[in-house]
Coordinates of C-alpha atoms and ligand atoms in Angstrom, one line a residue:
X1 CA -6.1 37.5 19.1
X2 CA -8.2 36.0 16.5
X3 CA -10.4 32.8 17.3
X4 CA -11.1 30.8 14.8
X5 CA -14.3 28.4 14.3
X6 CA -11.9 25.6 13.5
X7 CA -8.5 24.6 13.5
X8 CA -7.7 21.7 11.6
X9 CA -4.4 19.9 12.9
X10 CA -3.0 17.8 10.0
X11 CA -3.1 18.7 6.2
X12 CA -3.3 15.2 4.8
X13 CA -6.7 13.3 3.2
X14 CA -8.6 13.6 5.9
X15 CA -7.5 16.6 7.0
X16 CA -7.8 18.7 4.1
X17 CA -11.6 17.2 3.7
X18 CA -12.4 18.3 6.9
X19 CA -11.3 21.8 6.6
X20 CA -12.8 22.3 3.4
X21 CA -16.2 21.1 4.5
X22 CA -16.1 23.4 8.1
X23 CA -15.8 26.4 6.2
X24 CA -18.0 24.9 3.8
X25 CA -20.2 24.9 6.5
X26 CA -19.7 28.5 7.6
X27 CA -17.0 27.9 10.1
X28 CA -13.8 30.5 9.8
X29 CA -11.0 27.7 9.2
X30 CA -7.2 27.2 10.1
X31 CA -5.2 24.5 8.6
X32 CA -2.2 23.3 10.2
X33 CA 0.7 21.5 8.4
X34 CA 3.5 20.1 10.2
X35 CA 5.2 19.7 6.3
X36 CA 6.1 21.9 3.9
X37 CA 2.8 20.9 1.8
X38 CA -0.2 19.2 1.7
X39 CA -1.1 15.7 1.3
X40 CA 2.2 14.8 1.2
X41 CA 1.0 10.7 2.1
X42 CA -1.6 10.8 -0.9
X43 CA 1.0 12.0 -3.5
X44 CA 3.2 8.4 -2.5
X45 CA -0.2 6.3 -2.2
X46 CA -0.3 3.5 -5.1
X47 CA 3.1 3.8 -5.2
X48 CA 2.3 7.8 -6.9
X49 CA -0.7 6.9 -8.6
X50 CA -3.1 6.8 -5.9
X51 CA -5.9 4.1 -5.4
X52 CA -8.5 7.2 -4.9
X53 CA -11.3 4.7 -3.3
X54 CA -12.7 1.2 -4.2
X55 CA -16.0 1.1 -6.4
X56 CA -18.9 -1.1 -5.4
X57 CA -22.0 -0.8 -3.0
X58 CA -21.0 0.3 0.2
X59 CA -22.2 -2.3 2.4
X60 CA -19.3 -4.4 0.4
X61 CA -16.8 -1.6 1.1
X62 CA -17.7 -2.0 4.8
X63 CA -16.8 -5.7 4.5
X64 CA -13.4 -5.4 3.9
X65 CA -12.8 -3.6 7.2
X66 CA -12.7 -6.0 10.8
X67 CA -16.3 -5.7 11.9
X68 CA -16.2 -3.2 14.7
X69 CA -13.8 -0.3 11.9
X70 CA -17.0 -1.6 9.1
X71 CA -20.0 -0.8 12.0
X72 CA -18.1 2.5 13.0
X73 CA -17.4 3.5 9.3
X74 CA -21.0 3.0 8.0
X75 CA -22.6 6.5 9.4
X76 CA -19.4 8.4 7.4
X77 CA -19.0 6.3 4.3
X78 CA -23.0 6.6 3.9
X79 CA -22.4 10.8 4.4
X80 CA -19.8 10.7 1.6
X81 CA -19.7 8.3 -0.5
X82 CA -17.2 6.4 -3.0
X83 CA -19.0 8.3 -5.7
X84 CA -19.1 11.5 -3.8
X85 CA -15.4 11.2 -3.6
X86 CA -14.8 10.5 -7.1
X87 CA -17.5 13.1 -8.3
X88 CA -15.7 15.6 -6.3
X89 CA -12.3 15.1 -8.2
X90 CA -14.1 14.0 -11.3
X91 CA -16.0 17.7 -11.5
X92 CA -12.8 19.4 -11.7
X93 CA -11.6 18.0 -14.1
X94 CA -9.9 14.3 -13.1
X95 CA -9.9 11.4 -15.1
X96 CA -10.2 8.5 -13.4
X97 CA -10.9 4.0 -14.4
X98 CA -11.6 1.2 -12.2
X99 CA -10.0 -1.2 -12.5
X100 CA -11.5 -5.1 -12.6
X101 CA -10.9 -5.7 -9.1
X102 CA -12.6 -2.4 -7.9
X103 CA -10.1 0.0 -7.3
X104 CA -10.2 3.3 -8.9
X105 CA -7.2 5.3 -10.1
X106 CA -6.5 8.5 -12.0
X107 CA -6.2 7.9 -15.7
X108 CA -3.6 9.6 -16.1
X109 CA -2.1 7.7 -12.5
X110 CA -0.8 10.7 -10.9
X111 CA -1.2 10.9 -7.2
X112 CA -0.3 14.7 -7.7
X113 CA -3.5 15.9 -9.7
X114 CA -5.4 14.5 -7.1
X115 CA -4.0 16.6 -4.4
X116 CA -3.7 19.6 -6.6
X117 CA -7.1 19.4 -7.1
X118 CA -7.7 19.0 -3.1
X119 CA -5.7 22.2 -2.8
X120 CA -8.0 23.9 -5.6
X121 CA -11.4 23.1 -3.5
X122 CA -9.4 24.5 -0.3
X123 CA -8.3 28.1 -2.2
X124 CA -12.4 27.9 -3.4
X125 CA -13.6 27.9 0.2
X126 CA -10.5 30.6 1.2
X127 CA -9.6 27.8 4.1
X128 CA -6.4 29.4 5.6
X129 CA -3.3 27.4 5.2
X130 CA 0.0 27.1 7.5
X131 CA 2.4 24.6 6.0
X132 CA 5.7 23.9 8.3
X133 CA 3.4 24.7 11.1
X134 CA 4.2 21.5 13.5
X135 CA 1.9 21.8 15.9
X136 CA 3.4 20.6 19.9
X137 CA -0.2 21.0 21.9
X138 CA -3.7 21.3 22.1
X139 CA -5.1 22.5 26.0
X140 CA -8.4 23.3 26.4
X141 CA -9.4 26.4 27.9
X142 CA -12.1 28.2 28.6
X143 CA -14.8 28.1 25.5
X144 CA -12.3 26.1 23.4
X145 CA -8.6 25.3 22.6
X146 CA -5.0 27.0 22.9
X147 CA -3.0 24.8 19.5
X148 CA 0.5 25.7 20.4
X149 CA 2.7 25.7 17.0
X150 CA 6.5 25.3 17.2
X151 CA 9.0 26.4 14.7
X152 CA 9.6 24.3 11.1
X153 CA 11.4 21.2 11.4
X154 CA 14.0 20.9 9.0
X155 CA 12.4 17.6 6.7
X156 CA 15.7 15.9 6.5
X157 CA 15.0 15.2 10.6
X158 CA 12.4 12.4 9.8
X159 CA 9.8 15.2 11.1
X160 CA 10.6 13.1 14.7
X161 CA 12.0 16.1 16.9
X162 CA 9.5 18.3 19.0
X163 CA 9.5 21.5 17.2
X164 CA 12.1 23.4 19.3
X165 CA 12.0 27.5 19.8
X166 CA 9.5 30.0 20.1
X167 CA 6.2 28.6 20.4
X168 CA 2.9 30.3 18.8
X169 CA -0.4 29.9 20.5
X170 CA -3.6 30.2 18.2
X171 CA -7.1 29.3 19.8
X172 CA -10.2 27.9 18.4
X173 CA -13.6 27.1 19.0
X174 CA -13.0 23.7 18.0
X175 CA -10.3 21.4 16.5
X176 CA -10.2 18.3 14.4
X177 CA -7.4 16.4 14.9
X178 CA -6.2 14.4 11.8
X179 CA -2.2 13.6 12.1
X180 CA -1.9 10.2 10.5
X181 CA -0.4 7.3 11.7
X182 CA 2.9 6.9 12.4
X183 CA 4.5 4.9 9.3
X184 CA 6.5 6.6 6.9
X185 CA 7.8 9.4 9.2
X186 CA 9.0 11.5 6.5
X187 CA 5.8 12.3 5.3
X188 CA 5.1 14.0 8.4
X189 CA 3.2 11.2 10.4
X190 CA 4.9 10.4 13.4
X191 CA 2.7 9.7 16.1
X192 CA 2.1 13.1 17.5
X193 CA -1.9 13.1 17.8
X194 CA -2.0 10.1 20.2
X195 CA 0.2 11.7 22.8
X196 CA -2.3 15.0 22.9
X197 CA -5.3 12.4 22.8
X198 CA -3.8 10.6 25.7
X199 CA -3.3 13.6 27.8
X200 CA -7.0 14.5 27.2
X201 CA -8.4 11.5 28.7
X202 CA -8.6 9.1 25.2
X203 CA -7.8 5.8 25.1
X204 CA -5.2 4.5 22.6
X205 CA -5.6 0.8 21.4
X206 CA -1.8 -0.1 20.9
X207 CA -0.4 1.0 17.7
X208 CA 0.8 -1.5 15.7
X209 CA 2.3 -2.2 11.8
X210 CA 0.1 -2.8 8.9
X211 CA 0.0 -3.3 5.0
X212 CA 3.8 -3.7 5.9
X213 CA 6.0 -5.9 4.9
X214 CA 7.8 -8.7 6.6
X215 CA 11.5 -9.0 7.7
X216 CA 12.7 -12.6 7.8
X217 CA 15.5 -14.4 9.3
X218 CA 16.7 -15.1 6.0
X219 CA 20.0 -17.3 5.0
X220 CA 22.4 -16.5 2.9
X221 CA 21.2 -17.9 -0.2
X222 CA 17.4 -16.6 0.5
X223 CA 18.7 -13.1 0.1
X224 CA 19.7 -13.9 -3.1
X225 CA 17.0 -14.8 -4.0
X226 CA 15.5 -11.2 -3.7
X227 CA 13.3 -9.7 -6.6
X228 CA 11.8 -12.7 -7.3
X229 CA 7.9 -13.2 -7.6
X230 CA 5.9 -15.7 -6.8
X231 CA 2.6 -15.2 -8.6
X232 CA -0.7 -16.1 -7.6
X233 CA -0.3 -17.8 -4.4
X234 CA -1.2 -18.5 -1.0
X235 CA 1.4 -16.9 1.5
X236 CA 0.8 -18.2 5.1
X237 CA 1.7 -17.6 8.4
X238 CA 1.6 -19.7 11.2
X239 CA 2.3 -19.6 14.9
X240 CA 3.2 -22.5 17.1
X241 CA 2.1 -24.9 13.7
X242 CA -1.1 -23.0 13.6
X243 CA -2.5 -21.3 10.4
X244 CA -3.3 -17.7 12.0
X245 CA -3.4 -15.8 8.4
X246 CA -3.1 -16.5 4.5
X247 CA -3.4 -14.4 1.9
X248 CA -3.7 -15.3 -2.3
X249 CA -1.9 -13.0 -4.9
X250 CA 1.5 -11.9 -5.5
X251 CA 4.5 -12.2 -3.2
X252 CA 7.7 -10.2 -3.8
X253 CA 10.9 -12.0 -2.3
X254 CA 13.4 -8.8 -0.9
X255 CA 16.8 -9.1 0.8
X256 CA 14.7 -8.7 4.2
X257 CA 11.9 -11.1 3.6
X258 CA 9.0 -11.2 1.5
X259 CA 6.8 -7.9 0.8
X260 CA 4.2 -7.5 -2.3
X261 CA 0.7 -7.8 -1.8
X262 CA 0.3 -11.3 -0.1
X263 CA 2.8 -9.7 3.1
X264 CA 0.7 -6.6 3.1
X265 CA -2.1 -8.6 3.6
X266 CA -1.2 -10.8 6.6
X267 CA 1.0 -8.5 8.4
X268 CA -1.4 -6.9 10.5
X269 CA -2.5 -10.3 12.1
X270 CA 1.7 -11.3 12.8
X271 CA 2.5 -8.1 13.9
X272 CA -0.5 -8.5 16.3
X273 CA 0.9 -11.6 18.0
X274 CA 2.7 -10.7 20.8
X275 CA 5.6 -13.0 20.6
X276 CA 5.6 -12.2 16.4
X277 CA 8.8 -13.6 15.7
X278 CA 7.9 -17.0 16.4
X279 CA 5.6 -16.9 13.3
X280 CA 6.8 -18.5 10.5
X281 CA 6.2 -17.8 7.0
X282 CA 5.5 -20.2 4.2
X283 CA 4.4 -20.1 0.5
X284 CA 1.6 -22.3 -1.8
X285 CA 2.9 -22.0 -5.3
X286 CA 0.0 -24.1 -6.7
X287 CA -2.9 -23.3 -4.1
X288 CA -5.9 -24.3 -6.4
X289 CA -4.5 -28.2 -6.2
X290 CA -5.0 -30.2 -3.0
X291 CA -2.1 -32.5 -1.9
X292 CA -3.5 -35.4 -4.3
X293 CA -3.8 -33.3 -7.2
X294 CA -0.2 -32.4 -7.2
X295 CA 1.0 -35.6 -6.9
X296 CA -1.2 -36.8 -9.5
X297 CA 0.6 -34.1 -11.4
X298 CA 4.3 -34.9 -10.8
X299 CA 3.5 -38.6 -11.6
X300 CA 2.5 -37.5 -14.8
X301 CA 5.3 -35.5 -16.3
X302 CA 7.0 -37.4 -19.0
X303 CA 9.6 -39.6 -17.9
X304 CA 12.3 -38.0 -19.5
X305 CA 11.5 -34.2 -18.4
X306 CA 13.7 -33.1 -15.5
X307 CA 11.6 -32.4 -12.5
X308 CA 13.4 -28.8 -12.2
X309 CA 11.8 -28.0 -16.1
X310 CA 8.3 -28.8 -14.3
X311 CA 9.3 -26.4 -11.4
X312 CA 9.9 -23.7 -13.5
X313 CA 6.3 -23.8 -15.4
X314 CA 5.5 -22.0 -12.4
X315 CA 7.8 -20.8 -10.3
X316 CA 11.7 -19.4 -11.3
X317 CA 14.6 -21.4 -11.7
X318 CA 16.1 -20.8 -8.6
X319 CA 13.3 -20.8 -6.3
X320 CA 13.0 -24.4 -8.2
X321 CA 16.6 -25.5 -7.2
X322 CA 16.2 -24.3 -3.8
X323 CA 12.8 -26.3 -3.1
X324 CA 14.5 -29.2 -4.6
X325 CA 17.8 -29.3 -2.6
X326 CA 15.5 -28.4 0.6
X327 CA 13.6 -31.5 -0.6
X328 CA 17.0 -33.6 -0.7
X329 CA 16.5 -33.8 -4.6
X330 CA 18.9 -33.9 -7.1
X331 CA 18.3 -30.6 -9.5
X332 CA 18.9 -33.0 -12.8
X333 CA 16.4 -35.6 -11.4
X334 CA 14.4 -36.5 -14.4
X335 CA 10.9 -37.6 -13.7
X336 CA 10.6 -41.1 -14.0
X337 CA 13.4 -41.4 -11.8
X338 CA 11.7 -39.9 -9.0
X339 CA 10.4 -42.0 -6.5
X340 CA 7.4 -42.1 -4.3
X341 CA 8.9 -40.2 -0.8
X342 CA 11.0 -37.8 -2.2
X343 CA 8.1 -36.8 -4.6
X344 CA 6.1 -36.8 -1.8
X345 CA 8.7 -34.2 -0.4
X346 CA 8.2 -32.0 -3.1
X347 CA 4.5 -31.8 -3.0
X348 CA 5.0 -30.8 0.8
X349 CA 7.0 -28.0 -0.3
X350 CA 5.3 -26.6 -3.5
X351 CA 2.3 -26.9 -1.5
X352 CA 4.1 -24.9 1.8
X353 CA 7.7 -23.7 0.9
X354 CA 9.2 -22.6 4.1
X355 CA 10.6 -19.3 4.1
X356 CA 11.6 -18.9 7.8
X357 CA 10.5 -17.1 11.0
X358 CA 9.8 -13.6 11.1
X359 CA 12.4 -11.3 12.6
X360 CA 10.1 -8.0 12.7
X361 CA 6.9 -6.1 10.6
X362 CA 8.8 -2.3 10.2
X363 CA 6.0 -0.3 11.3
X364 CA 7.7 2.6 9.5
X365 CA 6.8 0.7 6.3
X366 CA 3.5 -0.1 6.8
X367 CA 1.2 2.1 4.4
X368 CA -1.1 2.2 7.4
X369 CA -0.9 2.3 11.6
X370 CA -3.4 -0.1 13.1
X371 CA -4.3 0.7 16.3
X372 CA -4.9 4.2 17.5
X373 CA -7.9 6.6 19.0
X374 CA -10.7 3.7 20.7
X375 CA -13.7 3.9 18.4
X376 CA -15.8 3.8 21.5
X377 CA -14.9 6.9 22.3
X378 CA -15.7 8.8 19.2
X379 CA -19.4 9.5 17.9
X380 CA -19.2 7.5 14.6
X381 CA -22.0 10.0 13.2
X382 CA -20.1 13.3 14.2
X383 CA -16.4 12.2 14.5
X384 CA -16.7 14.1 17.9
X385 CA -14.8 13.4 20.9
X386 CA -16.8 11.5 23.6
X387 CA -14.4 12.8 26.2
X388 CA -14.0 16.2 25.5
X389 CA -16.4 18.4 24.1
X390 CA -15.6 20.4 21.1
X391 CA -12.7 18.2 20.0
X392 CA -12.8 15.6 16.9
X393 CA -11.1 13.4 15.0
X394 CA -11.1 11.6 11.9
X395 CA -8.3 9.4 9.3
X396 CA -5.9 7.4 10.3
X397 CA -5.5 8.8 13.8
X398 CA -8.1 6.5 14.9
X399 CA -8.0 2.7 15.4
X400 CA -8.8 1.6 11.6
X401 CA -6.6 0.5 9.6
X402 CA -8.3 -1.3 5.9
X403 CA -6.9 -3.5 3.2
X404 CA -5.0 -2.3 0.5
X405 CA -7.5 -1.2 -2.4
X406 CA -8.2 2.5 -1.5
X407 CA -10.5 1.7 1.6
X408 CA -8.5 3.4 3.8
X409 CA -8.0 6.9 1.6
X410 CA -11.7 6.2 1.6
X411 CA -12.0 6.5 5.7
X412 CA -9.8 9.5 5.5
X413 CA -12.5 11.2 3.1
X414 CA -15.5 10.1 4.6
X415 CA -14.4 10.8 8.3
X416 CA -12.8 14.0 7.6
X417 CA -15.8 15.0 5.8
X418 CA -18.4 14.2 8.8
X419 CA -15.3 15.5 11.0
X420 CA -15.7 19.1 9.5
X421 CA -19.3 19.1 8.9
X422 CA -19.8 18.9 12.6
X423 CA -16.8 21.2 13.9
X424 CA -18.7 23.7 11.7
X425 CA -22.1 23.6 12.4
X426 CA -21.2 23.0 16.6
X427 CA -19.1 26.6 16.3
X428 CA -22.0 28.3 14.5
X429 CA -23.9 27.4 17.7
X430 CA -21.4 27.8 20.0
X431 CA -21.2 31.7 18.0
X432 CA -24.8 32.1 18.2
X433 CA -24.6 31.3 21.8
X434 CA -21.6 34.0 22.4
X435 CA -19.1 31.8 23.7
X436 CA -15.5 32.6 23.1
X437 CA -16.2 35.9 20.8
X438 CA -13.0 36.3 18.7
Ligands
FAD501 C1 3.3 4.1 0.6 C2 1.8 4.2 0.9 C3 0.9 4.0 -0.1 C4 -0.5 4.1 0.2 N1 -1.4 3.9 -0.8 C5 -2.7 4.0 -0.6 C6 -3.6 3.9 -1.7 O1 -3.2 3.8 -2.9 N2 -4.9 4.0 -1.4 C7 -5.4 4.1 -0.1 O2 -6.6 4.2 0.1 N3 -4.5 4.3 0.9 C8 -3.2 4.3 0.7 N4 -2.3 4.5 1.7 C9 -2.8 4.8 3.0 C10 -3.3 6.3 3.0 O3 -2.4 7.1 2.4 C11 -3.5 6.8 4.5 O4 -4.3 5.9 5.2 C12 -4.2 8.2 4.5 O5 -3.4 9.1 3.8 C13 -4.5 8.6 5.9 O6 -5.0 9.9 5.8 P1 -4.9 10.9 7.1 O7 -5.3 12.2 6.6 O8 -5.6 10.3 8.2 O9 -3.3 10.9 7.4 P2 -2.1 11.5 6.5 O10 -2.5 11.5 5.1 O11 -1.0 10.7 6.9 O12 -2.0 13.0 7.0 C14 -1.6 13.4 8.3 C15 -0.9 14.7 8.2 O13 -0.8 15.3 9.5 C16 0.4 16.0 9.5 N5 0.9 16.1 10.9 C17 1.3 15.1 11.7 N6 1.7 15.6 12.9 C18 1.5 16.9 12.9 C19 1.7 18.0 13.8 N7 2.2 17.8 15.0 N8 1.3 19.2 13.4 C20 0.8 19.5 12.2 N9 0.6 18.5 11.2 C21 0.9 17.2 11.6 C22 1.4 15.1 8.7 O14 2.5 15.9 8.2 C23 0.4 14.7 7.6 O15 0.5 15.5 6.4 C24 -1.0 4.4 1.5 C25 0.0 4.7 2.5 C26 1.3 4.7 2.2 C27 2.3 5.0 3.3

């Protein structure tokens, strides 16, 4: 049976990275793909036109990360860089802008050049490629690893079941390990990695939802409201009256709650909180006025303007009714009819519009998994395995989990690049020293 120098376990960003840079690197590579295809999460990412990376010095990169993902990033993101990435596609032939706020997209904003062209830099290097390989183990053994592979799973099963049937053994040197998270099940990520890493001795910091958005106990008349925008403002959350997270942008009302930007944003910190659904959610339409301001405002609309006509400069027409009734206005109130408590009302609610407690952050929905492999136990310069020698890890496997704005396609580059890098050049010694001859 043939060893191989590496197997890679998980054909998405990082994956594909790491594979391409161990056999860069001299190291006879296997690539195994629980799907049908490769990067089948990059070719959704943007919503299919893929936030490739953010631009900007790194050491502002870092900073959007919490500060323990930024100090164990910094090694990787130094070895390949935003450019790096970008030059990489960009010398075969992408197009890509940035965009004002920093994010950097294909021109033509198709997520599927960008993993055709990862698929072209793999047939370069002649990685070796099993798609609809699920893979159900990793054991060490003597000089290395026994990957056990299971049988396709049909994709309309969510990808959840065990691989069932006859079971394949291949063995390797050494293995990176780069199966995702475990949102969006039916692109293959479901979790598996963090059971093998568990029964080799890693810790796993609890997995939790992220960049998801954020099921409400909504009324009746809220769920109408769905596909509705507020733009530009502050969504907050709070937990026992206290602020614990706010976010400025866009919020998208849904039938479920409220998603768009603004919930990406704060639903790691809610979903965090172990009693989550007694955090409630509210909205600042006008977050650049303080209480005063406002008032001022209202006072000065025209006496004859309806109050509702003011609403609607900046918010729509029903979100205006339903702040008005919920400040026991009338929705034909013109201005200069509007006294000083129920105006007073109003500012509360412009200023903090009450959208209810939250009833759950999906963590299927969440473009990334927080939580995952402890950082402490992972050498943030090789990506290799503090507990087990031989083994590595990189992407969202590990506990990182960035803003939106292509940080975290970033850590899936950078770390799967450092990942394979090292599998390589450790098998080339571990060759050199005759251990596990294939
Ligand atoms: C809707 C959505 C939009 C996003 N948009 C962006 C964006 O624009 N920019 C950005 O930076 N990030 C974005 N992200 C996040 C980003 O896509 C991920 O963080 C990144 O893809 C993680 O890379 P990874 O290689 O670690 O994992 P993945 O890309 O998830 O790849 C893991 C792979 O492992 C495979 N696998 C799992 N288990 C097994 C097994 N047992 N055997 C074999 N293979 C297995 C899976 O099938 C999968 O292909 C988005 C995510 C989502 C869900």
């Amino acid at each position: 049976m043939v060893t191989w120098d590496v197997v890679v376990v998980g054909g998405g960003a990082a994956g594909i990275i790491a594979a391409w840079n161990a056999q860069r690197n001299g190291a006879r590579t296997l690539l195994l793909e629980k799907t049908g295809r490769l990067g089948t999460k990059i070719l959704i990412s943007g919503g299919g036109k893929c936030n490739i990376c953010h631009d900007g010095p790194l050491e502002d990169v870092l900073k959007a990360f919490r500060k323990n993902e930024a100090l164990f990033l910094r090694p990787s993101f130094y070895r390949f860089t935003n450019k790096e990435v970008v030059a990489l596609l960009t010398d075969r032939g992408l197009e890509v802008y940035t965009r004002p706020d920093g994010r950097i997209f294909p021109v033509h904003q198709t997520a599927k050049d960008v993993v055709a062209i990862l698929e072209s830099l793999l047939k370069d290097e002649s990685v070796t490629i099993r798609t609809e390989a699920p893979v159900v183990g990793i054991d060490p053994i003597d000089g290395g690893f026994r990957v056990s592979v299971g049988e396709p799973i049909p994709p309309n099963s969510g990808y959840r079941h065990a691989a069932q049937g006859n079971v394949e053994t291949v063995t390797a040197r050494t293995v990176i390990v780069s199966t995702g998270g475990a949102s969006y099940p039916n692109c293959g990520t479901t979790g598996d990695g963090w059971d093998w890493m568990r029964q080799l001795g890693h810790s796993i910091v609890p997995t939790l939802p992220a960049l998801a958005p954020i099921y409400l106990h909504f009324t009746e008349f809220q769920t109408q409201l769905s596909g509705i925008s507020v733009r530009d403002g502050v969504l907050k959350a709070r937990y026992q009256g206290k602020e614990i997270a706010r976010w400025r942008g866009d919020t998208l009302l849904t039938h479920q709650g409220v998603s768009g930007p603004c919930a990406l944003g704060i639903s790691r910190v809610i979903a965090e909180q172990t009693e989550s659904t007694e955090v409630t959610i509210e909205c600042d339409f006008l977050p650049d006025l303080s209480f005063e301001q406002l008032s001022e405002e209202i006072l000065a609309i025209p006496a004859n303007r309806t109050v509702l006509s003011y609403l609607t400069g900046f918010m729509a027409e029903r979100v205006g009714m339903q702040l008005l009734q919920d400040s026991q206005i009338d929705e034909h109130i013109i201005s200069r009819r509007l006294e000083r408590k129920p105006r007073n009302r109003l500012v509360e609610a412009i200023k903090g519009w009450k959208l209810g407690p939250v009833r759950v952050v999906p963590l299927e929905k969440g473009e990334v998994t927080a939580g995952g492999v402890s950082l402490v136990e992972v050498n943030s310069k090789t990506m290799a395995s503090q507990v087990l020698p031989g083994l590595f890890l990189c992407g969202e496997i590990l506990d990182i989990a960035g803003p939106v704005g292509g940080y975290n396609l970033q850590a899936a580059f950078s770390t799967g690049f450092v990942a394979g890098e090292s599998a390589g050049l450790l098998s080339a010694k571990l060759v050199d020293h005759g251990v596990a001859t294939g």
